GROMACS .gro file of C-alpha atoms in nm:
model
  359
    1UNK     CA    1   0.000   0.000   0.000
    2UNK     CA    2   0.282   0.241   0.092
    3UNK     CA    3   0.456   0.161  -0.237
    4UNK     CA    4   0.140   0.241  -0.431
    5UNK     CA    5   0.094   0.572  -0.246
    6UNK     CA    6   0.459   0.664  -0.300
    7UNK     CA    7   0.424   0.602  -0.670
    8UNK     CA    8   0.099   0.800  -0.672
    9UNK     CA    9   0.261   1.104  -0.514
   10UNK     CA   10   0.566   1.069  -0.737
   11UNK     CA   11   0.352   1.083  -1.051
   12UNK     CA   12   0.150   1.371  -0.905
   13UNK     CA   13   0.468   1.569  -0.849
   14UNK     CA   14   0.596   1.478  -1.195
   15UNK     CA   15   0.266   1.588  -1.351
   16UNK     CA   16   0.269   1.919  -1.161
   17UNK     CA   17   0.631   1.983  -1.260
   18UNK     CA   18   0.544   1.915  -1.624
   19UNK     CA   19   0.255   2.160  -1.612
   20UNK     CA   20   0.476   2.424  -1.449
   21UNK     CA   21   0.751   2.374  -1.708
   22UNK     CA   22   0.505   2.401  -1.995
   23UNK     CA   23   0.353   2.710  -1.837
   24UNK     CA   24   0.696   2.876  -1.825
   25UNK     CA   25   0.746   2.796  -2.192
   26UNK     CA   26   0.403   2.932  -2.283
   27UNK     CA   27   0.431   3.236  -2.055
   28UNK     CA   28   0.799   3.325  -2.028
   29UNK     CA   29   0.907   3.622  -1.821
   30UNK     CA   30   1.038   3.927  -2.000
   31UNK     CA   31   1.389   3.835  -1.888
   32UNK     CA   32   1.353   3.482  -2.029
   33UNK     CA   33   1.245   3.628  -2.362
   34UNK     CA   34   1.548   3.859  -2.363
   35UNK     CA   35   1.774   3.561  -2.294
   36UNK     CA   36   1.615   3.373  -2.582
   37UNK     CA   37   1.719   3.651  -2.820
   38UNK     CA   38   2.068   3.666  -2.667
   39UNK     CA   39   2.111   3.292  -2.722
   40UNK     CA   40   2.022   3.340  -3.087
   41UNK     CA   41   2.257   3.630  -3.158
   42UNK     CA   42   2.562   3.589  -2.938
   43UNK     CA   43   2.698   3.260  -3.077
   44UNK     CA   44   2.710   3.433  -3.417
   45UNK     CA   45   2.819   3.778  -3.297
   46UNK     CA   46   3.171   3.766  -3.437
   47UNK     CA   47   3.054   3.656  -3.780
   48UNK     CA   48   2.874   3.990  -3.818
   49UNK     CA   49   3.019   4.295  -3.997
   50UNK     CA   50   3.212   4.532  -3.768
   51UNK     CA   51   2.930   4.788  -3.755
   52UNK     CA   52   2.670   4.528  -3.654
   53UNK     CA   53   2.891   4.350  -3.400
   54UNK     CA   54   2.994   4.684  -3.253
   55UNK     CA   55   2.635   4.809  -3.234
   56UNK     CA   56   2.529   4.499  -3.043
   57UNK     CA   57   2.839   4.462  -2.826
   58UNK     CA   58   2.854   4.827  -2.718
   59UNK     CA   59   2.491   4.827  -2.606
   60UNK     CA   60   2.523   4.499  -2.423
   61UNK     CA   61   2.841   4.618  -2.250
   62UNK     CA   62   2.678   4.943  -2.143
   63UNK     CA   63   2.399   4.734  -1.993
   64UNK     CA   64   2.598   4.453  -1.832
   65UNK     CA   65   2.963   4.574  -1.803
   66UNK     CA   66   3.048   4.216  -1.903
   67UNK     CA   67   3.402   4.201  -2.049
   68UNK     CA   68   3.295   3.925  -2.290
   69UNK     CA   69   3.194   4.208  -2.525
   70UNK     CA   70   3.548   4.353  -2.536
   71UNK     CA   71   3.622   4.214  -2.883
   72UNK     CA   72   3.304   4.367  -3.025
   73UNK     CA   73   3.401   4.704  -2.881
   74UNK     CA   74   3.749   4.671  -3.031
   75UNK     CA   75   3.582   4.602  -3.368
   76UNK     CA   76   3.379   4.919  -3.324
   77UNK     CA   77   3.690   5.122  -3.243
   78UNK     CA   78   3.860   4.978  -3.551
   79UNK     CA   79   3.564   5.073  -3.769
   80UNK     CA   80   3.559   5.426  -3.625
   81UNK     CA   81   3.930   5.487  -3.671
   82UNK     CA   82   3.922   5.341  -4.021
   83UNK     CA   83   3.662   5.604  -4.111
   84UNK     CA   84   3.857   5.884  -3.946
   85UNK     CA   85   4.186   5.776  -4.104
   86UNK     CA   86   4.023   5.797  -4.445
   87UNK     CA   87   3.847   6.126  -4.377
   88UNK     CA   88   4.164   6.293  -4.250
   89UNK     CA   89   4.371   6.190  -4.552
   90UNK     CA   90   4.128   6.165  -4.845
   91UNK     CA   91   3.826   6.386  -4.766
   92UNK     CA   92   3.967   6.716  -4.645
   93UNK     CA   93   3.917   6.995  -4.899
   94UNK     CA   94   3.572   7.134  -4.986
   95UNK     CA   95   3.605   6.973  -5.328
   96UNK     CA   96   3.684   6.631  -5.179
   97UNK     CA   97   3.393   6.665  -4.936
   98UNK     CA   98   3.159   6.749  -5.223
   99UNK     CA   99   3.272   6.459  -5.440
  100UNK     CA  100   3.255   6.207  -5.155
  101UNK     CA  101   2.907   6.328  -5.064
  102UNK     CA  102   2.770   6.317  -5.417
  103UNK     CA  103   2.895   5.960  -5.456
  104UNK     CA  104   2.725   5.855  -5.132
  105UNK     CA  105   2.409   6.046  -5.216
  106UNK     CA  106   2.379   5.864  -5.548
  107UNK     CA  107   2.310   5.543  -5.352
  108UNK     CA  108   1.995   5.701  -5.212
  109UNK     CA  109   1.881   5.809  -5.559
  110UNK     CA  110   1.894   5.454  -5.693
  111UNK     CA  111   1.727   5.294  -5.390
  112UNK     CA  112   1.360   5.192  -5.434
  113UNK     CA  113   1.280   5.264  -5.067
  114UNK     CA  114   1.049   5.556  -4.991
  115UNK     CA  115   1.277   5.673  -4.710
  116UNK     CA  116   1.581   5.681  -4.939
  117UNK     CA  117   1.395   5.885  -5.199
  118UNK     CA  118   1.286   6.137  -4.936
  119UNK     CA  119   1.647   6.163  -4.817
  120UNK     CA  120   1.781   6.212  -5.168
  121UNK     CA  121   1.531   6.485  -5.247
  122UNK     CA  122   1.596   6.672  -4.922
  123UNK     CA  123   1.974   6.645  -4.931
  124UNK     CA  124   2.056   6.702  -5.298
  125UNK     CA  125   2.084   7.078  -5.244
  126UNK     CA  126   2.321   7.032  -4.948
  127UNK     CA  127   2.502   6.704  -5.027
  128UNK     CA  128   2.793   6.777  -4.790
  129UNK     CA  129   2.559   6.678  -4.506
  130UNK     CA  130   2.602   6.312  -4.604
  131UNK     CA  131   2.972   6.340  -4.524
  132UNK     CA  132   2.950   6.568  -4.224
  133UNK     CA  133   2.651   6.420  -4.043
  134UNK     CA  134   2.623   6.063  -4.157
  135UNK     CA  135   3.000   6.009  -4.177
  136UNK     CA  136   3.245   6.233  -3.994
  137UNK     CA  137   3.050   6.352  -3.692
  138UNK     CA  138   2.928   6.011  -3.578
  139UNK     CA  139   3.280   5.866  -3.586
  140UNK     CA  140   3.429   6.159  -3.397
  141UNK     CA  141   3.157   6.140  -3.132
  142UNK     CA  142   3.200   5.766  -3.080
  143UNK     CA  143   3.575   5.806  -3.030
  144UNK     CA  144   3.501   6.085  -2.783
  145UNK     CA  145   3.262   5.861  -2.588
  146UNK     CA  146   3.545   5.613  -2.543
  147UNK     CA  147   3.765   5.892  -2.405
  148UNK     CA  148   3.967   5.892  -2.727
  149UNK     CA  149   4.022   6.116  -3.026
  150UNK     CA  150   4.182   6.079  -3.367
  151UNK     CA  151   4.545   6.178  -3.397
  152UNK     CA  152   4.433   6.437  -3.657
  153UNK     CA  153   4.149   6.563  -3.438
  154UNK     CA  154   4.241   6.931  -3.488
  155UNK     CA  155   4.218   6.894  -3.864
  156UNK     CA  156   3.886   6.710  -3.846
  157UNK     CA  157   3.737   6.980  -3.623
  158UNK     CA  158   3.848   7.245  -3.873
  159UNK     CA  159   3.651   7.061  -4.140
  160UNK     CA  160   3.338   7.060  -3.920
  161UNK     CA  161   3.372   7.431  -3.852
  162UNK     CA  162   3.359   7.519  -4.220
  163UNK     CA  163   2.989   7.435  -4.219
  164UNK     CA  164   2.691   7.577  -4.030
  165UNK     CA  165   2.486   7.285  -3.898
  166UNK     CA  166   2.194   7.512  -3.817
  167UNK     CA  167   2.112   7.507  -4.187
  168UNK     CA  168   2.065   7.130  -4.184
  169UNK     CA  169   1.892   7.084  -3.850
  170UNK     CA  170   1.629   7.354  -3.897
  171UNK     CA  171   1.529   7.266  -4.253
  172UNK     CA  172   1.181   7.103  -4.248
  173UNK     CA  173   1.258   6.878  -4.545
  174UNK     CA  174   1.580   6.758  -4.382
  175UNK     CA  175   1.388   6.683  -4.062
  176UNK     CA  176   1.132   6.485  -4.263
  177UNK     CA  177   1.421   6.288  -4.412
  178UNK     CA  178   1.665   6.253  -4.121
  179UNK     CA  179   1.482   6.324  -3.791
  180UNK     CA  180   1.658   6.062  -3.578
  181UNK     CA  181   1.998   6.123  -3.733
  182UNK     CA  182   1.971   6.500  -3.681
  183UNK     CA  183   1.872   6.443  -3.319
  184UNK     CA  184   2.189   6.239  -3.271
  185UNK     CA  185   2.405   6.492  -3.449
  186UNK     CA  186   2.299   6.803  -3.258
  187UNK     CA  187   2.384   6.631  -2.931
  188UNK     CA  188   2.711   6.498  -3.072
  189UNK     CA  189   2.813   6.851  -3.173
  190UNK     CA  190   2.737   6.970  -2.820
  191UNK     CA  191   2.928   6.673  -2.675
  192UNK     CA  192   3.234   6.760  -2.882
  193UNK     CA  193   3.222   7.123  -2.769
  194UNK     CA  194   3.144   7.242  -3.120
  195UNK     CA  195   2.833   7.423  -3.247
  196UNK     CA  196   2.533   7.402  -3.009
  197UNK     CA  197   2.214   7.380  -3.212
  198UNK     CA  198   2.016   7.142  -2.989
  199UNK     CA  199   1.742   7.393  -2.909
  200UNK     CA  200   1.725   7.514  -3.269
  201UNK     CA  201   1.664   7.157  -3.381
  202UNK     CA  202   1.397   7.083  -3.118
  203UNK     CA  203   1.204   7.400  -3.205
  204UNK     CA  204   1.222   7.319  -3.578
  205UNK     CA  205   1.126   6.955  -3.514
  206UNK     CA  206   0.814   7.054  -3.321
  207UNK     CA  207   0.716   7.303  -3.591
  208UNK     CA  208   0.767   7.041  -3.862
  209UNK     CA  209   0.565   6.777  -3.676
  210UNK     CA  210   0.290   6.953  -3.475
  211UNK     CA  211   0.086   6.697  -3.282
  212UNK     CA  212  -0.237   6.838  -3.423
  213UNK     CA  213  -0.134   6.719  -3.771
  214UNK     CA  214  -0.049   6.357  -3.684
  215UNK     CA  215  -0.348   6.225  -3.876
  216UNK     CA  216  -0.221   6.394  -4.192
  217UNK     CA  217   0.112   6.209  -4.183
  218UNK     CA  218   0.185   5.906  -4.395
  219UNK     CA  219   0.287   5.589  -4.215
  220UNK     CA  220   0.649   5.653  -4.308
  221UNK     CA  221   0.638   6.011  -4.183
  222UNK     CA  222   0.466   5.921  -3.858
  223UNK     CA  223   0.739   5.664  -3.791
  224UNK     CA  224   1.002   5.926  -3.873
  225UNK     CA  225   0.845   6.159  -3.615
  226UNK     CA  226   0.842   5.897  -3.338
  227UNK     CA  227   1.192   5.782  -3.430
  228UNK     CA  228   1.306   6.144  -3.398
  229UNK     CA  229   1.145   6.175  -3.054
  230UNK     CA  230   1.311   5.859  -2.924
  231UNK     CA  231   1.650   5.969  -3.047
  232UNK     CA  232   1.627   6.305  -2.875
  233UNK     CA  233   1.609   6.110  -2.549
  234UNK     CA  234   1.874   5.857  -2.653
  235UNK     CA  235   2.119   6.125  -2.763
  236UNK     CA  236   2.062   6.325  -2.443
  237UNK     CA  237   2.149   6.010  -2.245
  238UNK     CA  238   2.471   5.965  -2.445
  239UNK     CA  239   2.317   5.641  -2.565
  240UNK     CA  240   2.215   5.461  -2.246
  241UNK     CA  241   2.501   5.602  -2.038
  242UNK     CA  242   2.323   5.872  -1.836
  243UNK     CA  243   1.978   5.883  -1.675
  244UNK     CA  244   1.720   6.127  -1.809
  245UNK     CA  245   1.506   6.368  -1.608
  246UNK     CA  246   1.148   6.334  -1.729
  247UNK     CA  247   1.075   6.703  -1.662
  248UNK     CA  248   1.345   6.809  -1.908
  249UNK     CA  249   1.151   6.633  -2.185
  250UNK     CA  250   0.799   6.644  -2.043
  251UNK     CA  251   0.647   6.722  -2.382
  252UNK     CA  252   0.786   6.397  -2.523
  253UNK     CA  253   0.672   6.175  -2.236
  254UNK     CA  254   0.328   6.338  -2.232
  255UNK     CA  255   0.299   6.271  -2.603
  256UNK     CA  256   0.395   5.906  -2.560
  257UNK     CA  257   0.138   5.850  -2.286
  258UNK     CA  258  -0.136   6.012  -2.490
  259UNK     CA  259  -0.051   5.832  -2.815
  260UNK     CA  260   0.100   5.496  -2.717
  261UNK     CA  261  -0.182   5.294  -2.876
  262UNK     CA  262  -0.134   5.480  -3.205
  263UNK     CA  263   0.244   5.431  -3.183
  264UNK     CA  264   0.198   5.057  -3.129
  265UNK     CA  265  -0.049   5.033  -3.416
  266UNK     CA  266   0.149   5.234  -3.670
  267UNK     CA  267   0.521   5.180  -3.608
  268UNK     CA  268   0.760   4.886  -3.623
  269UNK     CA  269   0.895   4.689  -3.329
  270UNK     CA  270   1.225   4.875  -3.309
  271UNK     CA  271   1.049   5.210  -3.268
  272UNK     CA  272   0.805   5.066  -3.012
  273UNK     CA  273   1.099   4.925  -2.814
  274UNK     CA  274   1.275   5.262  -2.826
  275UNK     CA  275   0.971   5.433  -2.674
  276UNK     CA  276   0.977   5.185  -2.384
  277UNK     CA  277   1.351   5.233  -2.333
  278UNK     CA  278   1.299   5.611  -2.322
  279UNK     CA  279   1.083   5.556  -2.011
  280UNK     CA  280   1.342   5.325  -1.858
  281UNK     CA  281   1.612   5.588  -1.908
  282UNK     CA  282   1.395   5.826  -1.705
  283UNK     CA  283   1.353   5.572  -1.426
  284UNK     CA  284   0.986   5.524  -1.512
  285UNK     CA  285   0.993   5.144  -1.499
  286UNK     CA  286   0.645   5.123  -1.345
  287UNK     CA  287   0.478   5.344  -1.605
  288UNK     CA  288   0.202   5.156  -1.792
  289UNK     CA  289   0.367   5.248  -2.123
  290UNK     CA  290   0.665   5.028  -2.036
  291UNK     CA  291   0.454   4.719  -1.980
  292UNK     CA  292   0.255   4.788  -2.297
  293UNK     CA  293   0.569   4.807  -2.507
  294UNK     CA  294   0.725   4.504  -2.338
  295UNK     CA  295   0.416   4.296  -2.403
  296UNK     CA  296   0.411   4.391  -2.772
  297UNK     CA  297   0.781   4.317  -2.813
  298UNK     CA  298   0.762   3.986  -2.630
  299UNK     CA  299   0.467   3.877  -2.845
  300UNK     CA  300   0.664   3.965  -3.159
  301UNK     CA  301   0.937   3.708  -3.085
  302UNK     CA  302   0.925   3.406  -3.312
  303UNK     CA  303   0.985   3.116  -3.069
  304UNK     CA  304   1.111   2.887  -3.345
  305UNK     CA  305   1.384   3.130  -3.453
  306UNK     CA  306   1.444   3.298  -3.115
  307UNK     CA  307   1.423   3.651  -3.253
  308UNK     CA  308   1.187   3.919  -3.379
  309UNK     CA  309   1.158   3.884  -3.757
  310UNK     CA  310   1.113   4.184  -3.986
  311UNK     CA  311   0.761   4.290  -4.085
  312UNK     CA  312   0.806   4.077  -4.398
  313UNK     CA  313   0.912   3.773  -4.195
  314UNK     CA  314   1.285   3.800  -4.268
  315UNK     CA  315   1.496   3.622  -4.004
  316UNK     CA  316   1.842   3.738  -4.118
  317UNK     CA  317   2.044   3.810  -3.804
  318UNK     CA  318   2.255   4.095  -3.943
  319UNK     CA  319   1.965   4.300  -4.080
  320UNK     CA  320   1.758   4.216  -3.772
  321UNK     CA  321   2.021   4.303  -3.510
  322UNK     CA  322   1.893   4.656  -3.447
  323UNK     CA  323   1.537   4.563  -3.352
  324UNK     CA  324   1.650   4.260  -3.152
  325UNK     CA  325   1.917   4.428  -2.941
  326UNK     CA  326   1.661   4.696  -2.854
  327UNK     CA  327   1.420   4.419  -2.756
  328UNK     CA  328   1.680   4.270  -2.520
  329UNK     CA  329   1.735   4.606  -2.356
  330UNK     CA  330   1.364   4.675  -2.315
  331UNK     CA  331   1.282   4.331  -2.176
  332UNK     CA  332   1.581   4.303  -1.941
  333UNK     CA  333   1.684   4.660  -1.857
  334UNK     CA  334   2.002   4.684  -1.645
  335UNK     CA  335   2.017   5.060  -1.589
  336UNK     CA  336   2.259   5.323  -1.720
  337UNK     CA  337   2.638   5.293  -1.703
  338UNK     CA  338   2.899   5.542  -1.819
  339UNK     CA  339   3.101   5.293  -2.018
  340UNK     CA  340   3.330   5.196  -2.169
  341UNK     CA  341   3.580   5.478  -2.126
  342UNK     CA  342   3.956   5.455  -2.117
  343UNK     CA  343   3.954   5.625  -1.775
  344UNK     CA  344   3.684   5.416  -1.602
  345UNK     CA  345   3.739   5.081  -1.775
  346UNK     CA  346   4.106   5.084  -1.884
  347UNK     CA  347   4.108   4.705  -1.917
  348UNK     CA  348   3.885   4.741  -2.224
  349UNK     CA  349   4.150   4.953  -2.397
  350UNK     CA  350   4.467   4.747  -2.362
  351UNK     CA  351   4.497   4.754  -2.739
  352UNK     CA  352   4.380   5.065  -2.926
  353UNK     CA  353   4.362   5.059  -3.308
  354UNK     CA  354   4.620   5.279  -3.479
  355UNK     CA  355   4.509   5.638  -3.523
  356UNK     CA  356   4.322   5.676  -3.195
  357UNK     CA  357   4.482   5.839  -2.891
  358UNK     CA  358   4.362   5.934  -2.542
  359UNK     CA  359   4.198   6.274  -2.518
   0.00000   0.00000   0.00000
């Protein structure tokens, strides 16, 4: 009789354990979903191009401070200095800047994407922006974030100073084409101690995209607006390194709260995730918007492939890295860390690619 009862309770426990295990699989926590994406991407991380590996590794290091991402950060430094080495030797004179920019701009002209056509149309009268904003400034700012600069930093700054960025960042057509990029660039200029046009950009952005005209925007333009908003917050945080004070950007957070259902309905997963991360940067973890965005992002994960596919179902890891690393951060937020810098984390900079030096 005792043997029968023992077996009975054993099978009861086994049955309950099975139900619990299945329940965890069917209803994973947000952290478990983040880990699922990590397990998909990280075994392949060092097969990715330098930009993609660096984008992923830098964000994961700033979240975790885990030295396993050191090689990805070195790849990012190598990419940055490769750009700056070329710019400081081959793209220096106004004529060289113009030729480089026109060549790059031609790629937008031949692209079938709506966004690329909008960018080409807006930028064709000021093609140098493609070099200055999309190329030079981003590389200089990334080096600066690491506590480094290019050995020809003085020369590169002289190139920047030949141009008035206010022209680019206050032009409505440029904002419609490059909202998120311009948001990054105005904060990068301020970070580098160069021209300060942050407020000029924000005023022009709000005039270009008044909330009262949201319903008149195309899907692409509405996404561009939200993407621009999220990047104002990201750039102000030095990309997940510093906390944000909600009151400094109250108009953005109020807009999100009022329009989160529209944002979820009309934008892609990466933009939705960015909205949620904006709240996390402001310490608003308990805000209902965060849980709404987390739920949407978690539901978007394809359990078979362990990632969020594109809207067309594409599961390519390289092209999908951006939306998936944002998903990891949203679902398993670890706070802000000022890192990596050569002063605070010198162990990450034992080997610096040629051309970069300490500031």
